[in-house]
PDB file of C-alpha atoms in Angstrom:
ATOM      1  CA  UNK R   1      25.492  31.040 -18.989  1.00 67.00           C
ATOM      2  CA  UNK R   2      25.626  32.081 -16.353  1.00 63.00           C
ATOM      3  CA  UNK R   3      27.897  29.480 -14.099  1.00 90.00           C
ATOM      4  CA  UNK R   4      27.769  28.879 -10.135  1.00 95.00           C
ATOM      5  CA  UNK R   5      30.906  26.707  -8.834  1.00 95.00           C
ATOM      6  CA  UNK R   6      32.147  25.128  -5.315  1.00 96.00           C
ATOM      7  CA  UNK R   7      35.133  24.299  -4.760  1.00 90.00           C
ATOM      8  CA  UNK R   8      34.464  20.716  -4.081  1.00 91.00           C
ATOM      9  CA  UNK R   9      32.173  18.297  -4.116  1.00 93.00           C
ATOM     10  CA  UNK R  10      31.905  16.275  -1.432  1.00 95.00           C
ATOM     11  CA  UNK R  11      34.109  17.217   1.516  1.00 96.00           C
ATOM     12  CA  UNK R  12      34.680  14.952   5.098  1.00 97.00           C
ATOM     13  CA  UNK R  13      35.727  16.851   7.953  1.00 97.00           C
ATOM     14  CA  UNK R  14      36.300  16.296  11.686  1.00 97.00           C
ATOM     15  CA  UNK R  15      33.958  17.623  15.256  1.00 97.00           C
ATOM     16  CA  UNK R  16      35.998  21.184  16.075  1.00 97.00           C
ATOM     17  CA  UNK R  17      37.794  21.609  12.555  1.00 97.00           C
ATOM     18  CA  UNK R  18      37.216  24.794  10.608  1.00 97.00           C
ATOM     19  CA  UNK R  19      35.924  24.047   7.281  1.00 97.00           C
ATOM     20  CA  UNK R  20      35.411  27.140   4.400  1.00 97.00           C
ATOM     21  CA  UNK R  21      33.118  26.675   1.572  1.00 97.00           C
ATOM     22  CA  UNK R  22      33.449  28.568  -1.575  1.00 97.00           C
ATOM     23  CA  UNK R  23      31.339  30.028  -4.008  1.00 97.00           C
ATOM     24  CA  UNK R  24      32.224  31.713  -7.242  1.00 97.00           C
ATOM     25  CA  UNK R  25      30.073  33.340  -9.645  1.00 96.00           C
ATOM     26  CA  UNK R  26      30.731  34.485 -12.871  1.00 94.00           C
ATOM     27  CA  UNK R  27      27.992  36.557 -14.221  1.00 88.00           C
ATOM     28  CA  UNK R  28      28.705  39.486 -11.956  1.00 90.00           C
ATOM     29  CA  UNK R  29      25.855  38.731  -9.947  1.00 90.00           C
ATOM     30  CA  UNK R  30      25.016  41.324  -6.808  1.00 89.00           C
ATOM     31  CA  UNK R  31      22.988  38.728  -4.687  1.00 89.00           C
ATOM     32  CA  UNK R  32      24.458  35.312  -3.096  1.00 93.00           C
ATOM     33  CA  UNK R  33      23.147  32.366  -0.706  1.00 94.00           C
ATOM     34  CA  UNK R  34      23.835  30.022   0.697  1.00 97.00           C
ATOM     35  CA  UNK R  35      21.691  27.269   2.255  1.00 97.00           C
ATOM     36  CA  UNK R  36      21.733  23.890   3.318  1.00 97.00           C
ATOM     37  CA  UNK R  37      19.265  20.874   2.074  1.00 95.00           C
ATOM     38  CA  UNK R  38      18.251  18.101   4.217  1.00 94.00           C
ATOM     39  CA  UNK R  39      15.857  15.200   3.366  1.00 89.00           C
ATOM     40  CA  UNK R  40      12.295  15.855   4.214  1.00 86.00           C
ATOM     41  CA  UNK R  41      13.562  19.851   4.923  1.00 90.00           C
ATOM     42  CA  UNK R  42      14.143  20.862   1.880  1.00 89.00           C
ATOM     43  CA  UNK R  43      15.702  23.916   1.385  1.00 93.00           C
ATOM     44  CA  UNK R  44      16.676  26.178   4.585  1.00 94.00           C
ATOM     45  CA  UNK R  45      18.438  29.794   3.804  1.00 93.00           C
ATOM     46  CA  UNK R  46      21.605  30.061   6.099  1.00 96.00           C
ATOM     47  CA  UNK R  47      23.128  33.617   5.303  1.00 95.00           C
ATOM     48  CA  UNK R  48      22.531  35.678   2.125  1.00 91.00           C
ATOM     49  CA  UNK R  49      24.515  38.791   0.970  1.00 92.00           C
ATOM     50  CA  UNK R  50      23.388  41.559  -1.736  1.00 87.00           C
ATOM     51  CA  UNK R  51      26.271  43.792  -2.001  1.00 88.00           C
ATOM     52  CA  UNK R  52      30.453  42.536  -1.323  1.00 92.00           C
ATOM     53  CA  UNK R  53      30.852  43.137   2.784  1.00 89.00           C
ATOM     54  CA  UNK R  54      27.267  42.624   3.451  1.00 90.00           C
ATOM     55  CA  UNK R  55      25.575  40.064   4.224  1.00 92.00           C
ATOM     56  CA  UNK R  56      22.516  39.261   6.136  1.00 90.00           C
ATOM     57  CA  UNK R  57      20.930  35.884   7.955  1.00 92.00           C
ATOM     58  CA  UNK R  58      19.081  33.430   6.681  1.00 91.00           C
ATOM     59  CA  UNK R  59      16.800  31.164   8.607  1.00 90.00           C
ATOM     60  CA  UNK R  60      19.427  28.948  10.838  1.00 95.00           C
ATOM     61  CA  UNK R  61      23.032  31.487  10.868  1.00 96.00           C
ATOM     62  CA  UNK R  62      23.511  29.569  14.350  1.00 96.00           C
ATOM     63  CA  UNK R  63      26.902  27.888  14.059  1.00 96.00           C
ATOM     64  CA  UNK R  64      28.276  28.966  10.333  1.00 97.00           C
ATOM     65  CA  UNK R  65      29.204  32.498   8.974  1.00 97.00           C
ATOM     66  CA  UNK R  66      30.142  34.536   6.063  1.00 97.00           C
ATOM     67  CA  UNK R  67      32.964  36.299   4.093  1.00 97.00           C
ATOM     68  CA  UNK R  68      32.434  38.221   0.766  1.00 96.00           C
ATOM     69  CA  UNK R  69      35.791  40.350   0.152  1.00 94.00           C
ATOM     70  CA  UNK R  70      35.001  40.065  -3.217  1.00 95.00           C
ATOM     71  CA  UNK R  71      31.846  40.502  -6.216  1.00 95.00           C
ATOM     72  CA  UNK R  72      31.882  36.743  -7.468  1.00 96.00           C
ATOM     73  CA  UNK R  73      32.527  34.848  -4.783  1.00 97.00           C
ATOM     74  CA  UNK R  74      30.493  34.124  -1.090  1.00 97.00           C
ATOM     75  CA  UNK R  75      32.469  31.884   1.271  1.00 97.00           C
ATOM     76  CA  UNK R  76      29.990  30.024   4.129  1.00 98.00           C
ATOM     77  CA  UNK R  77      32.456  29.717   7.027  1.00 98.00           C
ATOM     78  CA  UNK R  78      31.723  26.496   9.694  1.00 97.00           C
ATOM     79  CA  UNK R  79      34.330  28.209  12.737  1.00 94.00           C
ATOM     80  CA  UNK R  80      33.825  24.441  14.978  1.00 96.00           C
ATOM     81  CA  UNK R  81      32.036  21.587  12.686  1.00 97.00           C
ATOM     82  CA  UNK R  82      29.697  18.853  14.348  1.00 97.00           C
ATOM     83  CA  UNK R  83      27.273  16.237  13.396  1.00 97.00           C
ATOM     84  CA  UNK R  84      24.581  17.948  13.022  1.00 96.00           C
ATOM     85  CA  UNK R  85      26.519  19.731  10.226  1.00 98.00           C
ATOM     86  CA  UNK R  86      26.211  17.142   7.623  1.00 97.00           C
ATOM     87  CA  UNK R  87      24.580  18.514   4.901  1.00 97.00           C
ATOM     88  CA  UNK R  88      24.113  19.403   1.752  1.00 96.00           C
ATOM     89  CA  UNK R  89      24.987  23.099   1.081  1.00 97.00           C
ATOM     90  CA  UNK R  90      24.308  24.851  -2.072  1.00 97.00           C
ATOM     91  CA  UNK R  91      25.160  28.043  -3.538  1.00 97.00           C
ATOM     92  CA  UNK R  92      23.414  30.430  -5.449  1.00 94.00           C
ATOM     93  CA  UNK R  93      23.213  33.572  -7.275  1.00 92.00           C
ATOM     94  CA  UNK R  94      21.120  36.363  -8.629  1.00 88.00           C
ATOM     95  CA  UNK R  95      20.331  40.135  -9.872  1.00 83.00           C
ATOM     96  CA  UNK R  96      19.614  42.416  -8.075  1.00 73.00           C
ATOM     97  CA  UNK R  97      16.882  44.347  -9.882  1.00 58.00           C
ATOM     98  CA  UNK R  98      13.153  45.365  -8.030  1.00 49.00           C
ATOM     99  CA  UNK R  99      11.094  43.145 -10.790  1.00 52.00           C
ATOM    100  CA  UNK R 100      10.769  39.793  -9.199  1.00 52.00           C
ATOM    101  CA  UNK R 101      10.692  38.428 -12.809  1.00 56.00           C
ATOM    102  CA  UNK R 102      14.840  39.113 -12.906  1.00 57.00           C
ATOM    103  CA  UNK R 103      15.415  37.303  -9.144  1.00 71.00           C
ATOM    104  CA  UNK R 104      15.686  33.911 -10.386  1.00 81.00           C
ATOM    105  CA  UNK R 105      18.699  32.234  -8.553  1.00 88.00           C
ATOM    106  CA  UNK R 106      21.193  30.253 -10.418  1.00 91.00           C
ATOM    107  CA  UNK R 107      22.727  27.037  -7.807  1.00 95.00           C
ATOM    108  CA  UNK R 108      25.943  25.442  -8.269  1.00 96.00           C
ATOM    109  CA  UNK R 109      26.583  22.074  -8.026  1.00 94.00           C
ATOM    110  CA  UNK R 110      26.702  21.388  -4.129  1.00 95.00           C
ATOM    111  CA  UNK R 111      28.610  20.649  -1.773  1.00 96.00           C
ATOM    112  CA  UNK R 112      28.308  17.238   0.510  1.00 96.00           C
ATOM    113  CA  UNK R 113      30.219  17.786   3.410  1.00 97.00           C
ATOM    114  CA  UNK R 114      29.792  15.339   6.543  1.00 97.00           C
ATOM    115  CA  UNK R 115      31.345  15.753   9.883  1.00 97.00           C
ATOM    116  CA  UNK R 116      32.707  12.610  11.420  1.00 96.00           C
TER     117      UNK R 116
ATOM    118  CA  UNK J   1       3.929  33.171   7.910  1.00 76.00           C
ATOM    119  CA  UNK J   2       4.951  32.403   4.259  1.00 79.00           C
ATOM    120  CA  UNK J   3       4.831  28.844   3.748  1.00 89.00           C
ATOM    121  CA  UNK J   4       4.937  26.557   0.372  1.00 94.00           C
ATOM    122  CA  UNK J   5       3.732  23.194   0.312  1.00 96.00           C
ATOM    123  CA  UNK J   6       3.902  20.178  -2.388  1.00 97.00           C
ATOM    124  CA  UNK J   7       2.502  16.827  -2.765  1.00 96.00           C
ATOM    125  CA  UNK J   8       3.612  14.169  -3.389  1.00 96.00           C
ATOM    126  CA  UNK J   9       6.056  13.673  -1.631  1.00 95.00           C
ATOM    127  CA  UNK J  10       7.018  10.961  -4.350  1.00 96.00           C
ATOM    128  CA  UNK J  11       6.124   9.449  -6.884  1.00 97.00           C
ATOM    129  CA  UNK J  12       6.950   6.560  -9.289  1.00 98.00           C
ATOM    130  CA  UNK J  13       5.822   6.159 -12.816  1.00 97.00           C
ATOM    131  CA  UNK J  14       6.067   3.870 -15.230  1.00 97.00           C
ATOM    132  CA  UNK J  15       8.166   5.265 -18.826  1.00 97.00           C
ATOM    133  CA  UNK J  16       6.033   7.174 -20.679  1.00 97.00           C
ATOM    134  CA  UNK J  17       3.204   7.971 -18.979  1.00 97.00           C
ATOM    135  CA  UNK J  18       1.676  11.117 -17.795  1.00 97.00           C
ATOM    136  CA  UNK J  19       2.109  12.473 -14.560  1.00 97.00           C
ATOM    137  CA  UNK J  20       0.793  15.618 -12.376  1.00 98.00           C
ATOM    138  CA  UNK J  21       2.904  17.264  -9.332  1.00 98.00           C
ATOM    139  CA  UNK J  22       0.913  20.130  -7.010  1.00 98.00           C
ATOM    140  CA  UNK J  23       1.929  23.052  -4.904  1.00 97.00           C
ATOM    141  CA  UNK J  24       0.189  25.414  -2.804  1.00 97.00           C
ATOM    142  CA  UNK J  25       1.211  28.262  -0.993  1.00 94.00           C
ATOM    143  CA  UNK J  26      -0.028  31.105   1.548  1.00 92.00           C
ATOM    144  CA  UNK J  27       3.089  33.419  -0.106  1.00 81.00           C
ATOM    145  CA  UNK J  28       1.534  37.088  -0.635  1.00 79.00           C
ATOM    146  CA  UNK J  29       1.663  39.441  -2.086  1.00 78.00           C
ATOM    147  CA  UNK J  30       2.952  37.572  -4.730  1.00 78.00           C
ATOM    148  CA  UNK J  31       5.670  37.786  -7.051  1.00 78.00           C
ATOM    149  CA  UNK J  32       6.055  34.781  -8.978  1.00 86.00           C
ATOM    150  CA  UNK J  33       6.737  31.251  -8.998  1.00 91.00           C
ATOM    151  CA  UNK J  34       8.896  28.781 -10.259  1.00 92.00           C
ATOM    152  CA  UNK J  35       9.581  25.449 -10.817  1.00 96.00           C
ATOM    153  CA  UNK J  36      13.169  23.681 -10.495  1.00 96.00           C
ATOM    154  CA  UNK J  37      14.287  20.599 -10.822  1.00 97.00           C
ATOM    155  CA  UNK J  38      16.885  18.857  -8.983  1.00 96.00           C
ATOM    156  CA  UNK J  39      19.026  15.744 -10.019  1.00 95.00           C
ATOM    157  CA  UNK J  40      20.531  13.966  -7.238  1.00 91.00           C
ATOM    158  CA  UNK J  41      23.504  15.392  -5.902  1.00 87.00           C
ATOM    159  CA  UNK J  42      23.184  18.296  -8.161  1.00 90.00           C
ATOM    160  CA  UNK J  43      22.468  21.765  -7.920  1.00 93.00           C
ATOM    161  CA  UNK J  44      18.486  23.022  -8.893  1.00 95.00           C
ATOM    162  CA  UNK J  45      17.801  24.634 -12.289  1.00 93.00           C
ATOM    163  CA  UNK J  46      14.987  26.559 -13.076  1.00 91.00           C
ATOM    164  CA  UNK J  47      11.843  25.025 -15.824  1.00 94.00           C
ATOM    165  CA  UNK J  48       9.810  27.428 -14.467  1.00 92.00           C
ATOM    166  CA  UNK J  49       8.462  31.398 -14.124  1.00 89.00           C
ATOM    167  CA  UNK J  50       5.125  32.655 -14.076  1.00 89.00           C
ATOM    168  CA  UNK J  51       4.058  35.967 -12.879  1.00 85.00           C
ATOM    169  CA  UNK J  52       0.231  36.130 -10.857  1.00 81.00           C
ATOM    170  CA  UNK J  53      -0.989  37.396 -14.522  1.00 85.00           C
ATOM    171  CA  UNK J  54       0.034  33.829 -16.263  1.00 88.00           C
ATOM    172  CA  UNK J  55      -1.950  31.008 -16.094  1.00 91.00           C
ATOM    173  CA  UNK J  56       0.016  28.632 -18.150  1.00 95.00           C
ATOM    174  CA  UNK J  57       3.740  28.158 -19.409  1.00 94.00           C
ATOM    175  CA  UNK J  58       5.293  25.575 -20.880  1.00 94.00           C
ATOM    176  CA  UNK J  59       9.105  24.268 -21.175  1.00 93.00           C
ATOM    177  CA  UNK J  60       9.390  21.347 -23.785  1.00 95.00           C
ATOM    178  CA  UNK J  61       7.295  17.886 -21.936  1.00 97.00           C
ATOM    179  CA  UNK J  62       6.997  20.501 -18.994  1.00 97.00           C
ATOM    180  CA  UNK J  63       3.880  22.056 -18.325  1.00 97.00           C
ATOM    181  CA  UNK J  64       3.228  25.082 -15.076  1.00 97.00           C
ATOM    182  CA  UNK J  65      -0.418  26.119 -14.931  1.00 97.00           C
ATOM    183  CA  UNK J  66      -0.680  28.692 -11.941  1.00 95.00           C
ATOM    184  CA  UNK J  67      -4.314  29.682 -10.172  1.00 93.00           C
ATOM    185  CA  UNK J  68      -3.250  33.142  -8.770  1.00 89.00           C
ATOM    186  CA  UNK J  69      -6.671  32.895  -7.056  1.00 90.00           C
ATOM    187  CA  UNK J  70      -6.666  29.298  -5.138  1.00 93.00           C
ATOM    188  CA  UNK J  71      -2.557  29.603  -4.676  1.00 93.00           C
ATOM    189  CA  UNK J  72      -2.341  26.565  -6.506  1.00 96.00           C
ATOM    190  CA  UNK J  73       0.576  25.510  -9.039  1.00 97.00           C
ATOM    191  CA  UNK J  74       1.051  21.969 -10.754  1.00 98.00           C
ATOM    192  CA  UNK J  75       3.456  20.949 -13.020  1.00 98.00           C
ATOM    193  CA  UNK J  76       2.641  18.348 -15.562  1.00 98.00           C
ATOM    194  CA  UNK J  77       5.498  16.117 -17.079  1.00 98.00           C
ATOM    195  CA  UNK J  78       4.382  14.345 -20.288  1.00 97.00           C
ATOM    196  CA  UNK J  79       5.291  11.302 -21.890  1.00 97.00           C
ATOM    197  CA  UNK J  80       7.688  10.822 -18.918  1.00 97.00           C
ATOM    198  CA  UNK J  81      11.491   9.679 -19.316  1.00 97.00           C
ATOM    199  CA  UNK J  82      14.371   8.357 -17.168  1.00 97.00           C
ATOM    200  CA  UNK J  83      15.544  11.602 -17.207  1.00 97.00           C
ATOM    201  CA  UNK J  84      13.175  12.884 -15.523  1.00 97.00           C
ATOM    202  CA  UNK J  85      13.347  11.298 -12.662  1.00 98.00           C
ATOM    203  CA  UNK J  86      14.271  13.935  -9.689  1.00 97.00           C
ATOM    204  CA  UNK J  87      13.339  16.257  -7.298  1.00 97.00           C
ATOM    205  CA  UNK J  88      10.587  19.118  -8.366  1.00 98.00           C
ATOM    206  CA  UNK J  89      10.898  22.027  -5.966  1.00 97.00           C
ATOM    207  CA  UNK J  90       8.096  24.491  -5.972  1.00 96.00           C
ATOM    208  CA  UNK J  91       9.499  28.157  -4.973  1.00 93.00           C
ATOM    209  CA  UNK J  92       7.677  30.928  -4.584  1.00 90.00           C
ATOM    210  CA  UNK J  93       8.835  34.657  -4.795  1.00 84.00           C
ATOM    211  CA  UNK J  94       7.266  37.130  -2.450  1.00 79.00           C
ATOM    212  CA  UNK J  95       6.646  40.635  -4.030  1.00 71.00           C
ATOM    213  CA  UNK J  96       9.323  43.422  -2.351  1.00 62.00           C
ATOM    214  CA  UNK J  97       8.863  46.756  -3.383  1.00 56.00           C
ATOM    215  CA  UNK J  98      12.981  46.760  -2.426  1.00 52.00           C
ATOM    216  CA  UNK J  99      13.525  43.621  -4.644  1.00 49.00           C
ATOM    217  CA  UNK J 100      13.157  40.117  -3.424  1.00 50.00           C
ATOM    218  CA  UNK J 101      16.290  38.676  -2.485  1.00 63.00           C
ATOM    219  CA  UNK J 102      14.697  35.653   0.269  1.00 72.00           C
ATOM    220  CA  UNK J 103      12.199  33.129  -1.698  1.00 83.00           C
ATOM    221  CA  UNK J 104       9.875  30.551  -0.494  1.00 88.00           C
ATOM    222  CA  UNK J 105      10.441  26.977  -1.193  1.00 92.00           C
ATOM    223  CA  UNK J 106       8.963  23.889  -0.851  1.00 95.00           C
ATOM    224  CA  UNK J 107      10.769  20.486  -0.229  1.00 95.00           C
ATOM    225  CA  UNK J 108       9.569  18.731  -3.392  1.00 96.00           C
ATOM    226  CA  UNK J 109       8.432  16.068  -4.733  1.00 97.00           C
ATOM    227  CA  UNK J 110      10.597  13.176  -5.393  1.00 96.00           C
ATOM    228  CA  UNK J 111       9.810  11.270  -9.368  1.00 98.00           C
ATOM    229  CA  UNK J 112      10.911   8.373 -10.526  1.00 98.00           C
ATOM    230  CA  UNK J 113      10.606   6.977 -13.709  1.00 98.00           C
ATOM    231  CA  UNK J 114      10.901   2.949 -14.098  1.00 97.00           C
ATOM    232  CA  UNK J 115      11.532   0.661 -17.232  1.00 96.00           C
TER     233      UNK J 115
END
């Protein structure tokens, strides 16, 4: 079974702090994604990566950066946390194939981040 | 712009009853459509996947249908159980010859099954 793990389930930080959210997948997936999920807005893509050291902006990259130094690990960084970044953060991974049937994204359990 | 609209936003049903959730999309060209189940405080988990050539797909008490002509899908839950209480998210993948990385997510339907 694919397993995607996230470093914390719950996190409380103060405004201005630098925050690291870590995600690890154990199925040798090429693609990894970071989403945030807010009530009434659904999942929104922050960044994704299709290879080591590669990254692409999603729909809402402002205020975030990412790092992918190893294939299995994808980190989301909040350089200076703000209260509007309080949210549920979900990491996902998928295989890279030309057929869309193989692009199922497997999600981690999520990190609920509160910025005070 | 690719969009996925789900209805209703929320639904309350009695345990043992059936229900149907709706999903309309404008994603084109279309590759496949998935329904995910998300328990409270957890990540989404895939229930079904259908390509444009498939009309129906079942997974236990969950049956998804797809009409690619009208760009509509539904998820039917039979004999609901308390454990079906969750958000159900419709996710559509556009076709991309280079590989479909990005998905279009609906906002979900929050289902509550009460005893």
